[in-house]
Coordinates of C-alpha atoms and ligand atoms in Angstrom, one line a residue:
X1 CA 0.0 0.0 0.0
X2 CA 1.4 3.7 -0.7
X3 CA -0.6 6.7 0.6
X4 CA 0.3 10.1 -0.9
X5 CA -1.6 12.7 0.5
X6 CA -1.7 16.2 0.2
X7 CA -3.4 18.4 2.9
X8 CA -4.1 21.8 3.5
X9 CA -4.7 23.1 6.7
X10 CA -6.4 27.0 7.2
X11 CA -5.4 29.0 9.8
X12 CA -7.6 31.4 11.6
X13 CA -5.8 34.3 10.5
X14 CA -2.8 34.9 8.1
X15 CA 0.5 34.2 9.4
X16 CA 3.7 35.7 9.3
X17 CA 6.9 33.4 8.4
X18 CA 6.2 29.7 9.5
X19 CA 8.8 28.3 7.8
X20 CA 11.6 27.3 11.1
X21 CA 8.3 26.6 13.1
X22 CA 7.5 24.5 10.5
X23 CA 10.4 22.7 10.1
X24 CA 10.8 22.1 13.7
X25 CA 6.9 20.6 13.1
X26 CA 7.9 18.5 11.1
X27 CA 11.0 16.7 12.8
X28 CA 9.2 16.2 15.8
X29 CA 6.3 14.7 13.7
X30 CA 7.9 12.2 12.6
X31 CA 9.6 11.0 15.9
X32 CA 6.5 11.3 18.0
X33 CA 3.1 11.3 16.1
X34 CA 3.3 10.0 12.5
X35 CA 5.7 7.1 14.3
X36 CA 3.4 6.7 17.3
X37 CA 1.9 3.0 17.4
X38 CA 3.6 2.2 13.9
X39 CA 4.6 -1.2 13.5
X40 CA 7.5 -0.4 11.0
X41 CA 8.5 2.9 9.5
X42 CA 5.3 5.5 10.0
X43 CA 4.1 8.1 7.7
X44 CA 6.2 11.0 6.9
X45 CA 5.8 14.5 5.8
X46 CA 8.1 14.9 2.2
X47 CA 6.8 18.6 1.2
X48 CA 5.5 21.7 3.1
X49 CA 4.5 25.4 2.5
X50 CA 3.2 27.9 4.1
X51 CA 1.0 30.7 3.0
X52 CA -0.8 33.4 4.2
X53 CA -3.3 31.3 6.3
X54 CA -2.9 28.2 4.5
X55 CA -0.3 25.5 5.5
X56 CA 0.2 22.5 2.8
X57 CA 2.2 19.2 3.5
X58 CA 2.7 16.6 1.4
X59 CA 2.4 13.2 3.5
X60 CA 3.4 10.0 2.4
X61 CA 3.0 6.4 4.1
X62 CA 3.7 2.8 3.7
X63 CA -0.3 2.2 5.4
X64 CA 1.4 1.5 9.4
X65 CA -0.4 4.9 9.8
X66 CA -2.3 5.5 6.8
X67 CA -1.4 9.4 5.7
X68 CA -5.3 10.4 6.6
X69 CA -4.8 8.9 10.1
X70 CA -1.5 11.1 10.1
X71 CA -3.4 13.5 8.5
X72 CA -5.9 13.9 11.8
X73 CA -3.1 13.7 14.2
X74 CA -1.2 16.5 12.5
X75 CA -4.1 18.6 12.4
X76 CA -4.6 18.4 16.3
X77 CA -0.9 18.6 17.8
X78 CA -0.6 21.3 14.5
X79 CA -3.6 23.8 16.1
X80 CA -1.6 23.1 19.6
X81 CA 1.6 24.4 18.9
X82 CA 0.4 27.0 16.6
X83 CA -2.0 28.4 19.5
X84 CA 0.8 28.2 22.2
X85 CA 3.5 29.5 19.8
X86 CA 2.0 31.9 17.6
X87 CA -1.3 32.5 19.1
X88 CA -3.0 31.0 15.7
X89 CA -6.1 28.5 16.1
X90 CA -6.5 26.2 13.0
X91 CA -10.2 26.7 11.1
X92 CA -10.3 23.1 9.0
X93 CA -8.1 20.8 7.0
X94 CA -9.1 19.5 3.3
X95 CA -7.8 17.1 1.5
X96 CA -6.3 18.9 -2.3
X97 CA -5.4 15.4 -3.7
X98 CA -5.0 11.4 -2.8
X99 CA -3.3 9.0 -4.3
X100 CA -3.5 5.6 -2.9
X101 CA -1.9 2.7 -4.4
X102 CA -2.4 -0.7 -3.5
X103 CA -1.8 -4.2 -4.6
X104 CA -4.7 -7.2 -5.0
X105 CA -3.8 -10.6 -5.0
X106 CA -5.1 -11.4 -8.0
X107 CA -5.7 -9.3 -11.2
X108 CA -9.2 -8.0 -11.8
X109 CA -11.4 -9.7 -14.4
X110 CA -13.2 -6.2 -15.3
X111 CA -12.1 -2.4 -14.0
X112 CA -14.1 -1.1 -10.8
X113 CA -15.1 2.6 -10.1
X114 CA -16.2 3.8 -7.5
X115 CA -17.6 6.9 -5.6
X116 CA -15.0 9.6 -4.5
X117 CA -12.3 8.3 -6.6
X118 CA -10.7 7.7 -10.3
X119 CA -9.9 3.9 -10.2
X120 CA -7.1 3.0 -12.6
X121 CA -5.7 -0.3 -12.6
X122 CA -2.6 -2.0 -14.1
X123 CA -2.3 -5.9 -13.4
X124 CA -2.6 -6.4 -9.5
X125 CA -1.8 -2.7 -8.9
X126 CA -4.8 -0.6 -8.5
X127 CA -4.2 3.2 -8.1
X128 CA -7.3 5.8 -6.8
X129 CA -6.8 9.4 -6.9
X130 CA -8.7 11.4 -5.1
X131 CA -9.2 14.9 -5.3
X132 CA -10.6 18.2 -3.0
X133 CA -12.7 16.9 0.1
X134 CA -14.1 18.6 2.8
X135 CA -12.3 17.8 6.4
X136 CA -15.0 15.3 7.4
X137 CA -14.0 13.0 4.2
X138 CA -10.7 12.6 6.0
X139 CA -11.6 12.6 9.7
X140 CA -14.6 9.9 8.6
X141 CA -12.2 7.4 7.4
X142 CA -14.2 7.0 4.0
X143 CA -10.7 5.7 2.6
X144 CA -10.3 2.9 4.1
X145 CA -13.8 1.9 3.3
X146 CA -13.2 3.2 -0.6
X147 CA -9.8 0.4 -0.3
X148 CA -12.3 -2.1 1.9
X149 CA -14.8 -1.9 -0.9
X150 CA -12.3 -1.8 -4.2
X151 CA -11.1 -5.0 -2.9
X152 CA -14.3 -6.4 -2.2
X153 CA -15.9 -5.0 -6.1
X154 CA -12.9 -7.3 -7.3
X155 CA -13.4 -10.4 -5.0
X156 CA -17.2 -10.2 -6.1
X157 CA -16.0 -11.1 -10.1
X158 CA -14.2 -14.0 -8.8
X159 CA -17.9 -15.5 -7.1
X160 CA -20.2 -13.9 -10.5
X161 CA -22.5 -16.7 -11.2
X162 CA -20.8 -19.1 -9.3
X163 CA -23.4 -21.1 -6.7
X164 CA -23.5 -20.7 -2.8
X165 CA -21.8 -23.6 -0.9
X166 CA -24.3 -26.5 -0.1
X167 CA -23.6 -29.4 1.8
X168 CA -26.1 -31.8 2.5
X169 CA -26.7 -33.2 6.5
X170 CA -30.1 -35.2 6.3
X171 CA -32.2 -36.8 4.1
X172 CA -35.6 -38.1 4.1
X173 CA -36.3 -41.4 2.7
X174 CA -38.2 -40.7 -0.7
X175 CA -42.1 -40.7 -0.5
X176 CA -44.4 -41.5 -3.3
X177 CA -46.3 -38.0 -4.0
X178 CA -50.3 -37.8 -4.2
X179 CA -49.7 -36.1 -7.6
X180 CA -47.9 -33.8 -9.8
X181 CA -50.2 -30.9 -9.8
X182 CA -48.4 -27.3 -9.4
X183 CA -50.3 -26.2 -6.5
X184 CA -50.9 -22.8 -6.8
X185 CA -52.4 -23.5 -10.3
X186 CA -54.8 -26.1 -8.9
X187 CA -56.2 -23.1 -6.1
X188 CA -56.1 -20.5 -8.7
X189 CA -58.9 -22.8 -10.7
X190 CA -60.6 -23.6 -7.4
X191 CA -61.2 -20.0 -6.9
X192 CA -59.3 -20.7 -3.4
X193 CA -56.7 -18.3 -4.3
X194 CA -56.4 -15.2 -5.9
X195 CA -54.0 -12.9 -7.1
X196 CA -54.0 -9.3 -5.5
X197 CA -54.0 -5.9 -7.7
X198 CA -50.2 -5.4 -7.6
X199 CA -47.0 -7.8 -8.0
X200 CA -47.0 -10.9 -6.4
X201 CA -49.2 -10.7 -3.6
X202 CA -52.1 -13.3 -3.4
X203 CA -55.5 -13.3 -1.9
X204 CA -56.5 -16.4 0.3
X205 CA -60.4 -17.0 0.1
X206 CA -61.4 -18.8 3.2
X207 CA -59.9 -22.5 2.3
X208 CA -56.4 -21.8 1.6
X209 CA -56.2 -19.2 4.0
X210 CA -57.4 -22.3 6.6
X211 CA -54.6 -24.3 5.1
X212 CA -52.1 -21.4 5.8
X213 CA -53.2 -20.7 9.1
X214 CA -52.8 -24.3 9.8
X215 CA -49.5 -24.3 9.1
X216 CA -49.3 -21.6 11.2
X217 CA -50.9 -23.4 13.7
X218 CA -48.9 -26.4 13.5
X219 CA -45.7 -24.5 13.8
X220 CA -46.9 -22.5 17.2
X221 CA -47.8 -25.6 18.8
X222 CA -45.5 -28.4 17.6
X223 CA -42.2 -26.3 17.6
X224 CA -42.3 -22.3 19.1
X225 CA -44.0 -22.6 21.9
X226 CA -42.8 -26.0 23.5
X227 CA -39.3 -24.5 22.8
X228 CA -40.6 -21.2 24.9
X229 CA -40.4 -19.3 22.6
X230 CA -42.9 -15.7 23.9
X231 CA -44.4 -13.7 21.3
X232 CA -43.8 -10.2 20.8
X233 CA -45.8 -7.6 18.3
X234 CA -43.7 -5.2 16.0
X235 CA -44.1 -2.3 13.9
X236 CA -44.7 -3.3 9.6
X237 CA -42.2 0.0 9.1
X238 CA -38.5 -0.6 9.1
X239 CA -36.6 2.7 9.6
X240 CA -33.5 2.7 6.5
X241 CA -31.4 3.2 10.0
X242 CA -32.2 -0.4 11.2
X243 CA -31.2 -1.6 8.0
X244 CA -27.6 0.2 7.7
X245 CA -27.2 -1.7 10.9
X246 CA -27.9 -5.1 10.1
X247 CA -26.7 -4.7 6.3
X248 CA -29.6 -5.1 4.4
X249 CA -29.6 -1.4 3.2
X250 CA -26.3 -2.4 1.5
X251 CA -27.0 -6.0 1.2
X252 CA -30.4 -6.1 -0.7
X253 CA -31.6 -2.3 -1.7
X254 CA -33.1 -3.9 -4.7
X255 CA -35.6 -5.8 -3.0
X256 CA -36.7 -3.2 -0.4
X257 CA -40.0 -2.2 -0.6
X258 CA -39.5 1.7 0.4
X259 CA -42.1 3.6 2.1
X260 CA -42.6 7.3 1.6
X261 CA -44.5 9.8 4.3
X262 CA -46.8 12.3 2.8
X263 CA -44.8 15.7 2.7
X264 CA -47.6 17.4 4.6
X265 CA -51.5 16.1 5.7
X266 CA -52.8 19.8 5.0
X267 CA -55.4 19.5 2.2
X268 CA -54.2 22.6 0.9
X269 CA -51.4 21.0 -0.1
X270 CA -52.9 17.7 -1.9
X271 CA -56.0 20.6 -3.3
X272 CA -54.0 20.2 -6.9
X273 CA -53.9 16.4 -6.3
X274 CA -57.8 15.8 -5.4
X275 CA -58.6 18.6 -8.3
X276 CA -56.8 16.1 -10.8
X277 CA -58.7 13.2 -9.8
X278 CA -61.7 14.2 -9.9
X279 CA -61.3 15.9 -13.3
X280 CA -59.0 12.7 -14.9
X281 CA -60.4 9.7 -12.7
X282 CA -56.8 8.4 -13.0
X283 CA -54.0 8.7 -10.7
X284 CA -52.1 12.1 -11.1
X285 CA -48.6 10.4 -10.6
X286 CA -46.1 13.5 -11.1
X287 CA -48.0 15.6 -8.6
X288 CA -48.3 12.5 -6.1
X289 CA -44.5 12.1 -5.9
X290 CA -44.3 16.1 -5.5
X291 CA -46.4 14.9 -2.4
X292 CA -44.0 12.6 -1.1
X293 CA -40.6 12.4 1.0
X294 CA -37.9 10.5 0.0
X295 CA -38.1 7.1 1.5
X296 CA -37.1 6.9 5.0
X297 CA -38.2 3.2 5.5
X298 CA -39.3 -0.1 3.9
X299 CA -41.6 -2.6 4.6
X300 CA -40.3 -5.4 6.7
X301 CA -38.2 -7.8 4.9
X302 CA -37.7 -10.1 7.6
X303 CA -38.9 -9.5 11.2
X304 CA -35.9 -9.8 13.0
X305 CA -34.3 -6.1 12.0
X306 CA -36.9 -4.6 14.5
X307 CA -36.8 -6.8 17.3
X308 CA -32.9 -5.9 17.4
X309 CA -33.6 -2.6 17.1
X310 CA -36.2 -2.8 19.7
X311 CA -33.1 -4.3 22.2
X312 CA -30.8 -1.6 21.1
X313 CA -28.4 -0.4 23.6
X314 CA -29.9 -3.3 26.7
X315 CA -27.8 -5.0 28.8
X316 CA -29.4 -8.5 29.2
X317 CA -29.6 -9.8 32.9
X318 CA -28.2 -13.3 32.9
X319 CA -31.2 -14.9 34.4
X320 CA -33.1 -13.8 31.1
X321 CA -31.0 -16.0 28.7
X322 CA -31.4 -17.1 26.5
X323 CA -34.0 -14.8 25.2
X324 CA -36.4 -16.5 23.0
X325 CA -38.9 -14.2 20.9
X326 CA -41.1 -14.7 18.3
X327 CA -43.1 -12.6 15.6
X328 CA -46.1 -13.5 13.1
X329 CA -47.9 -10.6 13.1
X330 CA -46.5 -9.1 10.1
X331 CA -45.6 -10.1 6.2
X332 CA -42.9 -9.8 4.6
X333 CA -42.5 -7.8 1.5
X334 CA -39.7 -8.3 -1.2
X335 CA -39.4 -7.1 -4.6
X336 CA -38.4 -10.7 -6.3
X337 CA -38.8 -9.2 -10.0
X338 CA -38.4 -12.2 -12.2
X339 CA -38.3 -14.8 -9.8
X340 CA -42.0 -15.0 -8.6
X341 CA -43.7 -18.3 -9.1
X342 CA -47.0 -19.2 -7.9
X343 CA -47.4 -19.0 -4.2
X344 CA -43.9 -20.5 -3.4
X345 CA -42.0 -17.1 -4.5
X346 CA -44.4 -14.0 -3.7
X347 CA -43.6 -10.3 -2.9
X348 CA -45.2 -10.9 0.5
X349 CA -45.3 -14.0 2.3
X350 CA -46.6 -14.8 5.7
X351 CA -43.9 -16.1 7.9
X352 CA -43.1 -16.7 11.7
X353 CA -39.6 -15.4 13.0
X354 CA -37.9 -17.3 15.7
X355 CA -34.9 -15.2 17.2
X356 CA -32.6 -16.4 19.4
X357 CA -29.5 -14.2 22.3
X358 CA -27.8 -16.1 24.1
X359 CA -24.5 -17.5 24.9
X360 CA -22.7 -19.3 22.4
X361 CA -23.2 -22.8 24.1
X362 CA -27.3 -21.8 24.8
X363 CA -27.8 -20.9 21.1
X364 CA -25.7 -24.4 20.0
X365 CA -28.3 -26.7 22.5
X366 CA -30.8 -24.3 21.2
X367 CA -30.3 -25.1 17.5
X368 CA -30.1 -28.5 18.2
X369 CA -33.7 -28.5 20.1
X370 CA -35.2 -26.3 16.9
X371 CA -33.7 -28.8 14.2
X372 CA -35.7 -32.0 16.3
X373 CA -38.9 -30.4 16.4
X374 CA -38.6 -29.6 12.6
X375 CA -37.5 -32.6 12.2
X376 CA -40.5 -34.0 13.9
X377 CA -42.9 -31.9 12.1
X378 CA -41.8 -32.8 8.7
X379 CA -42.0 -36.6 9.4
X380 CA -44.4 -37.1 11.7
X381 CA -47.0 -34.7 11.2
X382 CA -46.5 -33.3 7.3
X383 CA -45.0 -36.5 6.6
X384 CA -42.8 -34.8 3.8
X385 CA -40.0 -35.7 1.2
X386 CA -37.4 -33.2 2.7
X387 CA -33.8 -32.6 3.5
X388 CA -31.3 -30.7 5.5
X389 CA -28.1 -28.8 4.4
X390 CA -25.9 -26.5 5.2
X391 CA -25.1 -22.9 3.6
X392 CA -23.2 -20.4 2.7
X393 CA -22.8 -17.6 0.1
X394 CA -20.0 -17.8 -1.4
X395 CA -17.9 -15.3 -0.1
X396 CA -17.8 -16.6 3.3
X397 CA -17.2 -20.1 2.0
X398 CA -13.0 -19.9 2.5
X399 CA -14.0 -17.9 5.4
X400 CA -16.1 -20.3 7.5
X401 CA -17.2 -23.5 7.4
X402 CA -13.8 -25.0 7.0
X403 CA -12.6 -22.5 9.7
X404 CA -12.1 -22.7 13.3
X405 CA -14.3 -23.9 15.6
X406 CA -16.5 -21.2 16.8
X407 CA -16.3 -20.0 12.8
X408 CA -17.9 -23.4 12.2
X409 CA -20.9 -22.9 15.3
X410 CA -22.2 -19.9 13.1
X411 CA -23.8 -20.1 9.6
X412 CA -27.6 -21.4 8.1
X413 CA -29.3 -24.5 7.6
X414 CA -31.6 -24.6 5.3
X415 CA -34.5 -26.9 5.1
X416 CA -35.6 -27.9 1.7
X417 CA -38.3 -30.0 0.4
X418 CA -38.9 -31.6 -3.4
X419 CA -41.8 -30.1 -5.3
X420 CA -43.1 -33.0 -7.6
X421 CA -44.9 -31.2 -9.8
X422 CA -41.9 -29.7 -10.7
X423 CA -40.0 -32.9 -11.9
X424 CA -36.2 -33.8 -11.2
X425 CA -35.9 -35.4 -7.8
X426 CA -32.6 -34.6 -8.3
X427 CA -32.6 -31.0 -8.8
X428 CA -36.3 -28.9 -8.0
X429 CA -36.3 -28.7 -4.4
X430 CA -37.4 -25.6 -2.7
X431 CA -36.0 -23.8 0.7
X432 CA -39.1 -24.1 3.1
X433 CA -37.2 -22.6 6.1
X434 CA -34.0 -22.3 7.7
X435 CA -32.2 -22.0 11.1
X436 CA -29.1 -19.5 11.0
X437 CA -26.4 -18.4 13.7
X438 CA -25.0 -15.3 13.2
X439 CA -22.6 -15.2 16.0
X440 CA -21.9 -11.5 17.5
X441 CA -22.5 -9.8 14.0
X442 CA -26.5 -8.5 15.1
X443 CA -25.6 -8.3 19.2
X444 CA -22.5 -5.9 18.3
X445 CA -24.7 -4.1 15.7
X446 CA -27.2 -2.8 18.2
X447 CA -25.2 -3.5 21.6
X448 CA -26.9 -5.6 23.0
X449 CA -24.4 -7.2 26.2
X450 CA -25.1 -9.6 28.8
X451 CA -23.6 -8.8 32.3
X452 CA -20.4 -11.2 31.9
X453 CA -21.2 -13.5 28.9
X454 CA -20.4 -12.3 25.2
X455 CA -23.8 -12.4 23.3
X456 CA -24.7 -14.6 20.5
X457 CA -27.7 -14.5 18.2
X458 CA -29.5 -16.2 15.4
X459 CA -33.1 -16.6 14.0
X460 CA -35.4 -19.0 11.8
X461 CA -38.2 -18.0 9.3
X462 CA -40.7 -20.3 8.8
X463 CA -42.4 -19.9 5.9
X464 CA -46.2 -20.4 6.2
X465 CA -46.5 -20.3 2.4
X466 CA -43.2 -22.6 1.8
X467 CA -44.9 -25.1 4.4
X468 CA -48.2 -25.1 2.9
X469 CA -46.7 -25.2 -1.0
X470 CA -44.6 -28.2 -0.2
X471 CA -47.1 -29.8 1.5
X472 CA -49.8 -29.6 -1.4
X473 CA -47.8 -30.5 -3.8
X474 CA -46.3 -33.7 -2.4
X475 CA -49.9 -34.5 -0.7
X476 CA -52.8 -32.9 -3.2
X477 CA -55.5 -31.0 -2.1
X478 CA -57.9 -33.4 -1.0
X479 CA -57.9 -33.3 2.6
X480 CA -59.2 -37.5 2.9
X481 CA -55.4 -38.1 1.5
X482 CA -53.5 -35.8 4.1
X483 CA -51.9 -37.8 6.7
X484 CA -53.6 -38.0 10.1
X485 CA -51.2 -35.6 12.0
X486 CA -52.0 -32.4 10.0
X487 CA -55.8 -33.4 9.9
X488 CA -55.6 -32.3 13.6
X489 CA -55.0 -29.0 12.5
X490 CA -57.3 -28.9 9.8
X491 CA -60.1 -31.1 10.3
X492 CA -62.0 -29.5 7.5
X493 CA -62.4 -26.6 4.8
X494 CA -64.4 -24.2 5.0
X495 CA -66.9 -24.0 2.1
X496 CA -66.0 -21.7 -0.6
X497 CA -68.0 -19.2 -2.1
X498 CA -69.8 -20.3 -5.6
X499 CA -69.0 -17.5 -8.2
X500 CA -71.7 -17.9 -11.2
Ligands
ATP1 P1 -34.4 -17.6 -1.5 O1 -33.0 -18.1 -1.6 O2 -35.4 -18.7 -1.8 O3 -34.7 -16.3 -2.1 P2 -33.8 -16.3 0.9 O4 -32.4 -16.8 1.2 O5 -34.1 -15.0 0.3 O6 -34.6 -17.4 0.1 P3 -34.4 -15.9 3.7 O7 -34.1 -14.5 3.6 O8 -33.3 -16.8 4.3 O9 -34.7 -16.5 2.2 O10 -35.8 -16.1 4.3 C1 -36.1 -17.2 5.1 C2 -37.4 -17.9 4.7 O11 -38.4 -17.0 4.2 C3 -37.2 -18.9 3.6 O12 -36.8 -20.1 4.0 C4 -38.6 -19.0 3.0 O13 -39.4 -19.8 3.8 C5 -39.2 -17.6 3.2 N1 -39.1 -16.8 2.0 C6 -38.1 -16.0 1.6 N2 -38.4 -15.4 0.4 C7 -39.7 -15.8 0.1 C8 -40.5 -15.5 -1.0 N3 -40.2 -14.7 -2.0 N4 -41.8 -16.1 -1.0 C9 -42.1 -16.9 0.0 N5 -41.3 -17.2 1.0 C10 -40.1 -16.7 1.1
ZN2 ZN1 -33.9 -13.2 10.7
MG3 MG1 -34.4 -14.3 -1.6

């Protein structure tokens, strides 16, 4: 890595002849401040100039102390000696020009840019040049998240297309489906299902919604609440805040469903709006986004985000652990664009979120509690064709799994079962749920502590409309042919509306 920075530093008022002061700077720089902490040569200052009120210096730096760190530290020992020696306060620092120069282990398939910078590239040697920021660019550390990020734009080539790692634990014995029906087809001619007026949402008429909320049933009572699990309620609105914590904002901002307030509730305001749709009887779209703010939430994606958020900042008393929550009281919305299919891969589904803090040991017995109850309900009660694996993206793959220990207690099962109708026993099996560990990622995110213990967490979605999909299409839709455990939670259907 080479940092070249040039910096200029204003003074509160011009200054006479700097130049021994600043020479004198300098030297002691570089034995005390820019050396400070180094772990081999630290950064040094080649050029400077002074004047009138602005002081320049050229610093350069092998990355021990990265030439914005020194940059920072200059600026406060700088206004120090300036005040006690020349009775001169320093008004801000910005940064003129950057180079950084830095070396990847492996050459870049394609060439990266990125914001704040001119990204050129030549083999493994990447160069950024960066050119007149404000003081906070510097004292925010945005470089090292520019390199952090180059690094990672170039990793992300390497994994393009490539599938996430998948390594199957448990297998059901194969079971001879009722037929090979697609479901969601056969409720969409029933008239049990519907679709809704915009993308991928569904409307359950009274039968398959008594099949969903059997599922849900099944799940309360067969796995969350003899695992004491309590039940909490949470807000539908996730704040974009929530999100920068637990990554999604920068993780998935494509399948956010954002949420915009109205600028204002005064009818004055919205008097153009009503007047156009009166007059048009259509929706006056350009003067209903002059109505709105810019998005400052989404609709939940998953339900854990809030109940974080909700612990933000506790400190846990050890008697409460593990804590053990649970949510089903709202959907989850994405945007899945091309990928929706049938009832299996909607942009809002219907789930129940498990969440799990605890110490690491806790959340290992936990896991292993969840995974026999599951397993429990998918042979005993739904009696399905399923399997278990484990999961990674990936990126992580060289990174866990094959790790250390604790690296190996973290990470997602899924839970997958075989949709007949879809053919290849092989190959078309479907995620119905999964059980993840996410070690201290979420607990640091939104410190959250215990009183001694270091804080683990983790969570599992069950999907209502995953269970019920999988279900159906391994054992039809006549209710005489479901096995005698799910019957208890749905003795019957209701009767369904004739439409003439
Ligand atoms: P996929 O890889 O299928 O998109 P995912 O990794 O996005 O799934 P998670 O975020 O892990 O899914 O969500 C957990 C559970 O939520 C899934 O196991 C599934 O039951 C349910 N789920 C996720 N996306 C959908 C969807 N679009 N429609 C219905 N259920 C879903
Ligand atoms: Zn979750
Ligand atoms: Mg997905």
């Amino acid at each position: 890595m080479e940092y070249d920075l040039t910096v200029t530093y204003t003074l509160s008022k011009p200054a006479a002849d700097l130049q021994d002061f600043l020479s004198a700077f300098v030297d002691d720089a570089h034995r005390g401040i820019l050396q400070k902490g180094a772990r081999e040569e630290g950064a040094r200052i080649t050029e400077w100039r002074h004047q009138g009120d602005a002081i320049t210096l050229r610093i350069l730096s092998r990355g021990s102390i990265r030439s914005h760190q020194a940059a920072v530290r200059v600026y406060k020992a700088l206004s120090q000696q300036l005040g006690q020696e020349h009775h001169i306060g320093l008004r801000d620092m910005a940064l003129h020009t950057y180079r950084i120069t830095m070396d990847l282990e492996e050459e870049p398939q394609e060439p990266v840019t990125i914001p704040f910078a001119q990204v050129t590239m030549e083999g493994k040697r990447v160069h950024l040049l960066i050119k007149n920021r404000e003081e906070s660019f510097l004292r925010d550390n945005y470089v090292d998240r520019m390199i952090n990020r180059v690094r990672e734009k170039v990793e992300a080539q390497r994994y393009a297309g490539k599938k996430e790692y998948w390594e199957l634990i448990w297998q059901s014995p194969a079971k001879q489906p009722a037929w090979q029906q697609d479901p969601s087809e056969e409720l969409q001619q029933r008239g049990w299902l519907a679709m809704g007026t915009t993308k991928g949402k569904w409307f359950y008429r009274p039968p398959a919604a008594a099949i969903l909320r059997a599922m849900e049933n099944l799940a309360l009572e067969e796995v969350v609440r003899p695992l004491g699990f309590q039940e909490v309620v949470q807000p539908m609105h996730v704040s974009l805040a929530t999100w920068l914590k637990t990554g999604h904002l920068e993780g998935m901002p494509g399948e956010i469903y954002y949420l915009s307030e109205p600028q204002t509730r005064d009818p004055r305001q919205w008097e153009r709006f009503v007047d156009l749709v009166k007059i048009t009887r259509e929706v006056p779209e350009e003067e209903l986004q002059a109505n709105l703010k810019v998005p400052r939430a989404g609709v939940c994606y998953a339900q854990c985000p809030n109940i974080y958020a909700s612990l933000a900042g506790k400190t846990i008393a050890d008697d409460s652990l593990p804590v053990l929550l649970f949510d089903r009281s709202v959907p989850s919305d994405r945007y899945e664009s091309g990928g929706r299919h049938g009832i299996e891969r909607v942009d809002e589904f219907h789930r129940i979120e498990v969440l799990y803090i605890g110490t690491r040991e806790q959340l290992l017995d936990l896991r292993e509690q969840l995974t026999q109850r599951y397993r429990h309900v998918f042979n005993h009660i739904l009696d399905l064709e399923w399997r278990m694996a484990r999961v990674a993206p990936f990126y992580l793959q060289q990174a866990g799994i094959a790790g250390d220990e604790e690296e190996a207690d973290r990470g997602t099962m899924d839970f997958e079962a075989w949709l007949p109708y879809r053919g290849d026993r092989e190959q078309e099996w479907l995620e119905i749920q999964n059980i993840s560990i996410v070690g201290d990622k979420y607990t640091r995110a939104f410190t959250i502590k215990g009183q001694k213990a270091d804080l683990w967490s983790g969570c599992s979605g069950i999907g209502l409309e995953r269970w019920m999909v999988a279900f159906l299409a391994q054992k039809g839709l006549d209710p005489e042919g479901w096995p005698d455990g799910f019957k208890r939670y749905c003795p019957s259907l209701p009767p369904m509306t004739e439409f003439l």
